[in-house]
mmCIF file of C-alpha atoms in Angstrom:
data_model
loop_
_atom_site.group_PDB
_atom_site.id
_atom_site.type_symbol
_atom_site.label_atom_id
_atom_site.label_comp_id
_atom_site.label_asym_id
_atom_site.label_seq_id
_atom_site.Cartn_x
_atom_site.Cartn_y
_atom_site.Cartn_z
ATOM 1 C CA MET A 1 120.042 -140.615 126.090
ATOM 2 C CA THR A 2 122.629 -141.776 128.614
ATOM 3 C CA PRO A 3 125.619 -139.488 129.246
ATOM 4 C CA ALA A 4 128.894 -140.189 127.480
ATOM 5 C CA VAL A 5 130.827 -140.517 130.743
ATOM 6 C CA GLU A 6 129.499 -141.040 134.275
ATOM 7 C CA ILE A 7 131.946 -141.147 137.188
ATOM 8 C CA ASP A 8 130.601 -141.935 140.655
ATOM 9 C CA GLY A 9 132.835 -141.743 143.724
ATOM 10 C CA LEU A 10 135.921 -142.975 141.887
ATOM 11 C CA THR A 11 138.837 -143.442 144.301
ATOM 12 C CA LYS A 12 142.353 -144.792 143.791
ATOM 13 C CA ASP A 13 144.908 -145.530 146.520
ATOM 14 C CA TYR A 14 148.532 -146.525 145.996
ATOM 15 C CA GLN A 15 150.931 -148.200 148.388
ATOM 16 C CA VAL A 16 154.325 -146.504 148.320
ATOM 17 C CA GLY A 17 157.556 -147.233 150.119
ATOM 18 C CA PHE A 18 159.629 -150.400 150.426
ATOM 19 C CA LEU A 19 159.915 -151.490 154.059
ATOM 20 C CA ARG A 20 157.393 -149.126 155.592
ATOM 21 C CA LYS A 21 154.552 -148.834 153.151
ATOM 22 C CA ARG A 22 152.111 -145.959 153.329
ATOM 23 C CA LYS A 23 148.916 -145.224 151.476
ATOM 24 C CA VAL A 24 148.743 -142.354 149.002
ATOM 25 C CA ARG A 25 145.333 -141.335 147.663
ATOM 26 C CA ALA A 26 145.732 -140.287 144.018
ATOM 27 C CA LEU A 27 142.004 -139.858 143.370
ATOM 28 C CA ASP A 28 139.461 -139.122 146.077
ATOM 29 C CA GLY A 29 135.756 -139.699 145.449
ATOM 30 C CA LEU A 30 135.600 -138.141 141.989
ATOM 31 C CA THR A 31 132.048 -137.692 140.721
ATOM 32 C CA LEU A 32 131.133 -136.000 137.443
ATOM 33 C CA THR A 33 129.128 -136.438 134.247
ATOM 34 C CA VAL A 34 130.065 -135.627 130.648
ATOM 35 C CA GLU A 35 127.217 -135.269 128.171
ATOM 36 C CA ARG A 36 127.292 -136.676 124.658
ATOM 37 C CA GLY A 37 128.721 -134.407 121.989
ATOM 38 C CA GLU A 38 130.462 -132.022 124.369
ATOM 39 C CA ILE A 39 134.135 -131.146 124.549
ATOM 40 C CA PHE A 40 134.957 -131.457 128.227
ATOM 41 C CA GLY A 41 138.125 -130.049 129.740
ATOM 42 C CA PHE A 42 139.783 -131.829 132.661
ATOM 43 C CA LEU A 43 142.179 -129.352 134.253
ATOM 44 C CA GLY A 44 144.814 -129.885 136.875
ATOM 45 C CA ALA A 45 148.476 -129.418 137.624
ATOM 46 C CA ASN A 46 150.913 -132.290 137.221
ATOM 47 C CA GLY A 47 150.115 -134.826 139.922
ATOM 48 C CA ALA A 48 146.516 -133.679 140.395
ATOM 49 C CA GLY A 49 145.099 -137.044 139.263
ATOM 50 C CA LYS A 50 144.146 -136.434 135.618
ATOM 51 C CA THR A 51 146.115 -139.323 134.124
ATOM 52 C CA THR A 52 145.052 -141.644 136.949
ATOM 53 C CA THR A 53 141.427 -140.864 136.091
ATOM 54 C CA LEU A 54 141.957 -141.718 132.428
ATOM 55 C CA LYS A 55 143.770 -144.967 133.244
ATOM 56 C CA LEU A 56 140.864 -145.993 135.463
ATOM 57 C CA LEU A 57 138.355 -145.195 132.717
ATOM 58 C CA MET A 58 140.441 -147.178 130.219
ATOM 59 C CA ARG A 59 140.613 -150.060 132.726
ATOM 60 C CA LEU A 60 144.404 -149.918 132.645
ATOM 61 C CA MET A 61 144.175 -150.011 136.444
ATOM 62 C CA TYR A 62 141.459 -150.878 138.933
ATOM 63 C CA PRO A 63 139.791 -148.411 141.303
ATOM 64 C CA THR A 64 139.982 -148.790 145.061
ATOM 65 C CA SER A 65 136.308 -147.865 145.233
ATOM 66 C CA GLY A 66 133.617 -146.188 143.178
ATOM 67 C CA ASP A 67 132.586 -146.942 139.629
ATOM 68 C CA ALA A 68 132.210 -145.363 136.219
ATOM 69 C CA ARG A 69 130.346 -145.888 132.975
ATOM 70 C CA VAL A 70 131.185 -144.906 129.421
ATOM 71 C CA LEU A 71 128.324 -144.785 126.905
ATOM 72 C CA GLY A 72 126.124 -146.397 129.531
ATOM 73 C CA ARG A 73 128.390 -149.416 129.962
ATOM 74 C CA ASP A 74 130.469 -150.254 133.011
ATOM 75 C CA ILE A 75 134.180 -149.611 132.509
ATOM 76 C CA GLY A 76 134.744 -153.306 133.214
ATOM 77 C CA ASP A 77 132.897 -154.155 129.993
ATOM 78 C CA THR A 78 135.737 -154.428 127.471
ATOM 79 C CA ALA A 79 133.243 -154.297 124.581
ATOM 80 C CA MET A 80 133.027 -150.532 125.126
ATOM 81 C CA HIS A 81 136.585 -150.182 123.791
ATOM 82 C CA ALA A 82 135.220 -150.621 120.269
ATOM 83 C CA ASP A 83 133.498 -147.241 120.626
ATOM 84 C CA ILE A 84 136.202 -145.173 122.301
ATOM 85 C CA GLY A 85 139.566 -143.699 121.343
ATOM 86 C CA TYR A 86 142.499 -142.952 123.631
ATOM 87 C CA LEU A 87 145.673 -140.905 123.339
ATOM 88 C CA PRO A 88 147.868 -141.323 126.444
ATOM 89 C CA GLU A 89 150.161 -138.578 127.676
ATOM 90 C CA HIS A 90 153.241 -140.600 126.730
ATOM 91 C CA PRO A 91 152.223 -142.903 123.863
ATOM 92 C CA TYR A 92 154.436 -145.827 122.983
ATOM 93 C CA PHE A 93 154.224 -147.341 119.531
ATOM 94 C CA TYR A 94 156.163 -150.083 117.784
ATOM 95 C CA ASP A 95 158.881 -147.802 116.478
ATOM 96 C CA TYR A 96 159.940 -150.164 113.697
ATOM 97 C CA LEU A 97 156.574 -149.574 112.010
ATOM 98 C CA THR A 98 155.866 -146.683 109.689
ATOM 99 C CA ALA A 99 153.040 -144.247 110.430
ATOM 100 C CA ARG A 100 150.921 -145.832 107.703
ATOM 101 C CA GLU A 101 151.627 -149.357 108.974
ATOM 102 C CA LEU A 102 150.740 -148.417 112.547
ATOM 103 C CA LEU A 103 147.344 -147.014 111.581
ATOM 104 C CA GLN A 104 146.579 -149.976 109.350
ATOM 105 C CA TYR A 105 147.515 -152.288 112.232
ATOM 106 C CA CYS A 106 145.237 -150.383 114.636
ATOM 107 C CA ALA A 107 142.402 -150.529 112.098
ATOM 108 C CA GLU A 108 142.935 -154.281 111.758
ATOM 109 C CA LEU A 109 142.520 -154.672 115.531
ATOM 110 C CA PHE A 110 139.065 -153.133 115.130
ATOM 111 C CA GLY A 111 138.177 -155.644 112.421
ATOM 112 C CA PHE A 112 138.355 -153.493 109.280
ATOM 113 C CA GLY A 113 139.165 -155.134 105.950
ATOM 114 C CA ALA A 114 142.363 -154.477 103.987
ATOM 115 C CA ALA A 115 140.942 -151.848 101.628
ATOM 116 C CA GLU A 116 139.227 -149.976 104.458
ATOM 117 C CA ARG A 117 142.416 -150.096 106.545
ATOM 118 C CA ARG A 118 144.375 -148.451 103.747
ATOM 119 C CA ARG A 119 141.701 -145.819 103.221
ATOM 120 C CA ARG A 120 141.430 -144.927 106.890
ATOM 121 C CA ALA A 121 145.188 -144.708 107.369
ATOM 122 C CA ALA A 122 145.617 -142.278 104.472
ATOM 123 C CA GLU A 123 142.578 -140.217 105.447
ATOM 124 C CA LEU A 124 143.633 -139.822 109.082
ATOM 125 C CA LEU A 125 147.281 -139.042 108.364
ATOM 126 C CA ALA A 126 146.112 -136.273 106.066
ATOM 127 C CA ARG A 127 143.575 -135.107 108.636
ATOM 128 C CA VAL A 128 146.203 -134.671 111.373
ATOM 129 C CA ARG A 129 148.395 -132.791 108.869
ATOM 130 C CA LEU A 130 151.336 -135.198 108.941
ATOM 131 C CA ASP A 131 153.632 -134.464 106.006
ATOM 132 C CA GLU A 132 152.921 -137.099 103.347
ATOM 133 C CA LYS A 133 156.659 -137.670 102.944
ATOM 134 C CA ALA A 134 156.685 -139.053 106.507
ATOM 135 C CA TRP A 135 153.859 -141.554 106.095
ATOM 136 C CA ASP A 136 156.225 -144.377 105.167
ATOM 137 C CA LYS A 137 159.057 -143.525 107.556
ATOM 138 C CA GLN A 138 159.693 -145.578 110.679
ATOM 139 C CA LEU A 139 158.313 -144.030 113.848
ATOM 140 C CA ARG A 140 161.727 -144.164 115.518
ATOM 141 C CA LYS A 141 162.729 -141.307 113.203
ATOM 142 C CA PHE A 142 159.812 -139.103 114.263
ATOM 143 C CA SER A 143 159.972 -136.032 116.474
ATOM 144 C CA LYS A 144 157.750 -135.704 119.547
ATOM 145 C CA GLY A 145 155.336 -133.494 117.632
ATOM 146 C CA MET A 146 155.091 -135.944 114.734
ATOM 147 C CA LEU A 147 154.395 -138.802 117.153
ATOM 148 C CA GLN A 148 151.614 -136.756 118.752
ATOM 149 C CA ARG A 149 149.957 -136.368 115.357
ATOM 150 C CA VAL A 150 150.187 -140.108 114.725
ATOM 151 C CA GLY A 151 148.851 -140.763 118.219
ATOM 152 C CA LEU A 152 145.857 -138.548 117.594
ATOM 153 C CA ALA A 153 145.212 -140.330 114.304
ATOM 154 C CA GLN A 154 145.222 -143.758 115.982
ATOM 155 C CA ALA A 155 142.775 -142.478 118.608
ATOM 156 C CA LEU A 156 140.311 -141.725 115.791
ATOM 157 C CA VAL A 157 140.871 -144.800 113.631
ATOM 158 C CA ASN A 158 137.623 -146.492 114.742
ATOM 159 C CA ASP A 159 135.384 -143.391 114.492
ATOM 160 C CA PRO A 160 134.919 -143.384 118.287
ATOM 161 C CA ALA A 161 131.835 -141.998 119.998
ATOM 162 C CA VAL A 162 134.068 -140.810 122.857
ATOM 163 C CA VAL A 163 137.745 -139.923 122.593
ATOM 164 C CA PHE A 164 139.981 -139.447 125.634
ATOM 165 C CA LEU A 165 142.977 -137.186 125.036
ATOM 166 C CA ASP A 166 145.732 -136.768 127.633
ATOM 167 C CA GLU A 167 147.785 -133.619 126.898
ATOM 168 C CA PRO A 168 147.293 -133.855 123.088
ATOM 169 C CA MET A 169 149.221 -130.600 122.454
ATOM 170 C CA SER A 170 152.398 -131.915 124.067
ATOM 171 C CA GLY A 171 155.465 -131.463 121.869
ATOM 172 C CA LEU A 172 153.690 -129.426 119.187
ATOM 173 C CA ASP A 173 154.925 -126.097 117.868
ATOM 174 C CA PRO A 174 152.465 -123.149 117.731
ATOM 175 C CA VAL A 175 151.319 -124.025 114.205
ATOM 176 C CA GLY A 176 150.840 -127.661 115.167
ATOM 177 C CA ARG A 177 148.876 -126.720 118.267
ATOM 178 C CA ARG A 178 146.508 -124.595 116.208
ATOM 179 C CA GLU A 179 145.999 -127.407 113.684
ATOM 180 C CA VAL A 180 145.293 -129.955 116.421
ATOM 181 C CA ARG A 181 142.924 -127.530 118.157
ATOM 182 C CA ASP A 182 141.042 -127.119 114.877
ATOM 183 C CA LEU A 183 140.878 -130.897 114.481
ATOM 184 C CA ILE A 184 139.525 -131.387 118.001
ATOM 185 C CA ALA A 185 136.975 -128.619 117.445
ATOM 186 C CA SER A 186 135.840 -130.319 114.226
ATOM 187 C CA LEU A 187 134.912 -133.444 116.206
ATOM 188 C CA ARG A 188 131.996 -131.483 117.649
ATOM 189 C CA THR A 189 130.349 -131.433 114.201
ATOM 190 C CA THR A 190 130.352 -135.248 114.073
ATOM 191 C CA GLY A 191 128.851 -135.583 117.546
ATOM 192 C CA THR A 192 132.018 -137.068 119.016
ATOM 193 C CA THR A 193 132.462 -136.506 122.750
ATOM 194 C CA VAL A 194 135.948 -135.305 123.711
ATOM 195 C CA PHE A 195 137.372 -135.742 127.222
ATOM 196 C CA LEU A 196 140.403 -133.450 127.132
ATOM 197 C CA CYS A 197 143.014 -133.583 129.902
ATOM 198 C CA SER A 198 145.287 -130.567 129.863
ATOM 199 C CA HIS A 199 147.189 -128.039 131.938
ATOM 200 C CA ILE A 200 147.268 -125.549 129.029
ATOM 201 C CA LEU A 201 144.482 -123.141 129.928
ATOM 202 C CA SER A 202 144.359 -121.341 126.589
ATOM 203 C CA ASP A 203 143.543 -124.582 124.759
ATOM 204 C CA VAL A 204 140.753 -125.419 127.195
ATOM 205 C CA GLU A 205 139.286 -121.910 126.935
ATOM 206 C CA VAL A 206 139.217 -122.080 123.132
ATOM 207 C CA LEU A 207 137.877 -125.623 122.811
ATOM 208 C CA CYS A 208 135.757 -126.689 125.742
ATOM 209 C CA ASP A 209 132.066 -126.358 126.530
ATOM 210 C CA ARG A 210 132.611 -127.222 130.199
ATOM 211 C CA ALA A 211 135.586 -127.983 132.393
ATOM 212 C CA ALA A 212 136.464 -129.498 135.745
ATOM 213 C CA VAL A 213 139.360 -128.435 137.956
ATOM 214 C CA LEU A 214 141.061 -131.236 139.875
ATOM 215 C CA ARG A 215 143.046 -130.493 143.016
ATOM 216 C CA ARG A 216 145.093 -133.221 144.714
ATOM 217 C CA GLY A 217 142.734 -135.894 143.470
ATOM 218 C CA ARG A 218 139.559 -134.052 144.435
ATOM 219 C CA LEU A 219 137.091 -132.179 142.270
ATOM 220 C CA ALA A 220 137.532 -128.489 143.110
ATOM 221 C CA HIS A 221 135.180 -126.929 140.538
ATOM 222 C CA ILE A 222 133.095 -127.948 137.538
ATOM 223 C CA GLY A 223 130.946 -125.910 135.175
ATOM 224 C CA ARG A 224 130.761 -123.988 131.942
ATOM 225 C CA LEU A 225 133.768 -121.821 131.191
ATOM 226 C CA GLU A 226 131.913 -118.580 131.862
ATOM 227 C CA GLU A 227 130.758 -119.984 135.211
ATOM 228 C CA LEU A 228 134.279 -120.963 136.219
ATOM 229 C CA ARG A 229 135.562 -117.523 135.296
ATOM 230 C CA GLY A 230 133.061 -116.064 137.740
ATOM 231 C CA VAL A 231 133.756 -118.417 140.644
ATOM 232 C CA GLY A 232 135.913 -115.886 142.434
ATOM 233 C CA GLY A 233 133.292 -113.114 142.223
ATOM 234 C CA GLU A 234 133.560 -109.931 140.197
ATOM 235 C CA ARG A 235 136.856 -109.494 138.404
ATOM 236 C CA PRO A 236 139.052 -106.387 138.518
ATOM 237 C CA MET A 237 138.919 -104.278 135.364
ATOM 238 C CA GLU A 238 141.273 -101.905 133.604
ATOM 239 C CA VAL A 239 140.248 -98.836 131.595
ATOM 240 C CA VAL A 240 142.883 -97.634 129.117
ATOM 241 C CA VAL A 241 142.659 -94.018 127.944
ATOM 242 C CA SER A 242 144.540 -91.505 125.835
ATOM 243 C CA THR A 243 144.958 -88.081 127.459
ATOM 244 C CA GLU A 244 147.204 -85.033 127.291
ATOM 245 C CA ASP A 245 146.190 -83.931 130.798
ATOM 246 C CA PRO A 246 146.612 -86.787 133.324
ATOM 247 C CA ALA A 247 146.184 -84.354 136.228
ATOM 248 C CA ARG A 248 142.696 -83.440 135.033
ATOM 249 C CA LEU A 249 141.811 -87.138 134.734
ATOM 250 C CA GLU A 250 143.164 -87.784 138.228
ATOM 251 C CA ALA A 251 140.992 -84.992 139.617
ATOM 252 C CA ALA A 252 137.903 -86.418 137.904
ATOM 253 C CA LEU A 253 138.623 -89.865 139.382
ATOM 254 C CA ALA A 254 139.328 -88.607 142.912
ATOM 255 C CA PRO A 255 135.714 -88.921 144.179
ATOM 256 C CA LEU A 256 135.641 -92.616 143.234
ATOM 257 C CA GLY A 257 138.215 -93.602 145.821
ATOM 258 C CA SER A 258 138.771 -97.189 144.658
ATOM 259 C CA ALA A 259 140.092 -96.256 141.185
ATOM 260 C CA ARG A 260 143.866 -96.538 140.825
ATOM 261 C CA LEU A 261 145.491 -94.374 138.143
ATOM 262 C CA THR A 262 148.784 -95.196 136.425
ATOM 263 C CA THR A 263 150.109 -92.738 133.850
ATOM 264 C CA THR A 264 151.700 -93.958 130.623
ATOM 265 C CA PRO A 265 153.294 -92.087 127.697
ATOM 266 C CA GLY A 266 150.387 -90.219 126.095
ATOM 267 C CA GLY A 267 147.750 -91.809 128.288
ATOM 268 C CA ALA A 268 146.811 -93.625 131.471
ATOM 269 C CA ARG A 269 145.465 -96.878 132.879
ATOM 270 C CA VAL A 270 142.719 -96.891 135.492
ATOM 271 C CA GLU A 271 142.186 -100.068 137.520
ATOM 272 C CA VAL A 272 139.039 -100.730 139.559
ATOM 273 C CA PRO A 273 138.314 -103.746 141.806
ATOM 274 C CA THR A 274 135.019 -104.778 140.162
ATOM 275 C CA GLU A 275 133.201 -104.603 136.830
ATOM 276 C CA SER A 276 130.304 -102.722 138.424
ATOM 277 C CA GLU A 277 132.560 -99.678 138.944
ATOM 278 C CA VAL A 278 133.520 -99.338 135.281
ATOM 279 C CA ASP A 279 130.548 -97.092 134.400
ATOM 280 C CA GLU A 280 131.597 -94.507 136.982
ATOM 281 C CA VAL A 281 135.144 -94.519 135.625
ATOM 282 C CA LEU A 282 133.874 -94.022 132.078
ATOM 283 C CA ARG A 283 131.844 -91.005 133.179
ATOM 284 C CA ALA A 284 134.944 -89.540 134.833
ATOM 285 C CA VAL A 285 136.972 -90.201 131.671
ATOM 286 C CA ARG A 286 134.445 -88.319 129.538
ATOM 287 C CA ALA A 287 134.300 -85.449 132.023
ATOM 288 C CA SER A 288 138.097 -85.066 131.935
ATOM 289 C CA GLY A 289 138.192 -84.899 128.139
ATOM 290 C CA ALA A 290 140.257 -88.093 127.850
ATOM 291 C CA ARG A 291 139.625 -90.556 125.001
ATOM 292 C CA LEU A 292 138.685 -94.151 125.752
ATOM 293 C CA VAL A 293 141.012 -96.763 124.230
ATOM 294 C CA ALA A 294 139.970 -100.048 125.858
ATOM 295 C CA VAL A 295 138.150 -101.717 128.736
ATOM 296 C CA GLN A 296 139.586 -105.099 129.667
ATOM 297 C CA PRO A 297 139.754 -107.576 132.570
ATOM 298 C CA VAL A 298 142.873 -107.645 134.710
ATOM 299 C CA GLY A 299 144.472 -111.068 134.604
ATOM 300 C CA ASN A 300 142.820 -114.347 133.631
ATOM 301 C CA PRO A 301 140.164 -115.499 136.142
ATOM 302 C CA LEU A 302 140.387 -119.107 134.941
ATOM 303 C CA GLU A 303 144.159 -119.043 135.363
ATOM 304 C CA GLU A 304 143.792 -117.644 138.865
ATOM 305 C CA LEU A 305 141.277 -120.382 139.682
ATOM 306 C CA PHE A 306 143.657 -123.001 138.294
ATOM 307 C CA VAL A 307 146.589 -121.683 140.334
ATOM 308 C CA SER A 308 144.644 -121.387 143.584
ATOM 309 C CA GLU A 309 142.492 -124.500 143.304
ATOM 310 C CA GLY A 310 144.048 -126.723 140.678
ATOM 311 C CA SER A 311 147.559 -127.191 141.950
ATOM 312 C CA GLY A 312 148.559 -130.491 143.378
ATOM 313 C CA SER A 313 151.692 -132.342 144.207
ATOM 314 C CA SER A 314 153.986 -133.047 141.325
#
């Protein structure tokens, strides 16, 4: 089976300036593959090239060089649009329409009959958890979060095999974000491929099978989430203990050298540079009579990777 998305050397240059034009490379030789049925995270800071990539895949702009295929078809083949869904970062809808009317209109563009259009509109508005009282209100009266829900619904109106989502959590409150995350996760059960652009690391960590990190238009890293977390080598770890005698614990840790002890009310925290040193710390904790509370990583390795490798110009 062909991959859902194949990108090969995709490059996009812009000319900027008025009198003295100069070339700016927004995307530089991007190559990656997204398999069918996977939820793929596309990470990068603002300006890294995420939205440019999606616009090229949607054929909303033309590449300077390189090519790409979606569902085995060249992105220049407009027939592929019947099998994909797209939610842009800043969607614009006819704001004089109601939510129900917009979805019925989108369904009509895909050739569905009147009864099916009505059914799909109601089903999707309920699925994205839009309050039923808002279904027949004009979109101009909607909040940003409500518009995001409608936008997600329109991206699914044709039961797409691949759906491209650009910052789908934008404008949502914490409850809304959880509901949309659950909806995106549910697409996995139907075999839908999700290409998720985001700078919200927690959403990518919860949802995605694999992710790519884009830095100034170039692919910095790609892999499964657990692989990306390990890119920087072993992570520092923290051992949290409860003890009434911190001095005794400090003495037990002294031979280790690399362990750093910080006392807290009723306990202590012991930080070591690598996971491989945790066992020695635990032996010292037991020897001192302290009680183990927790062993946890220090910081978020994916966040550190994003900050160091994923930042680009804004």
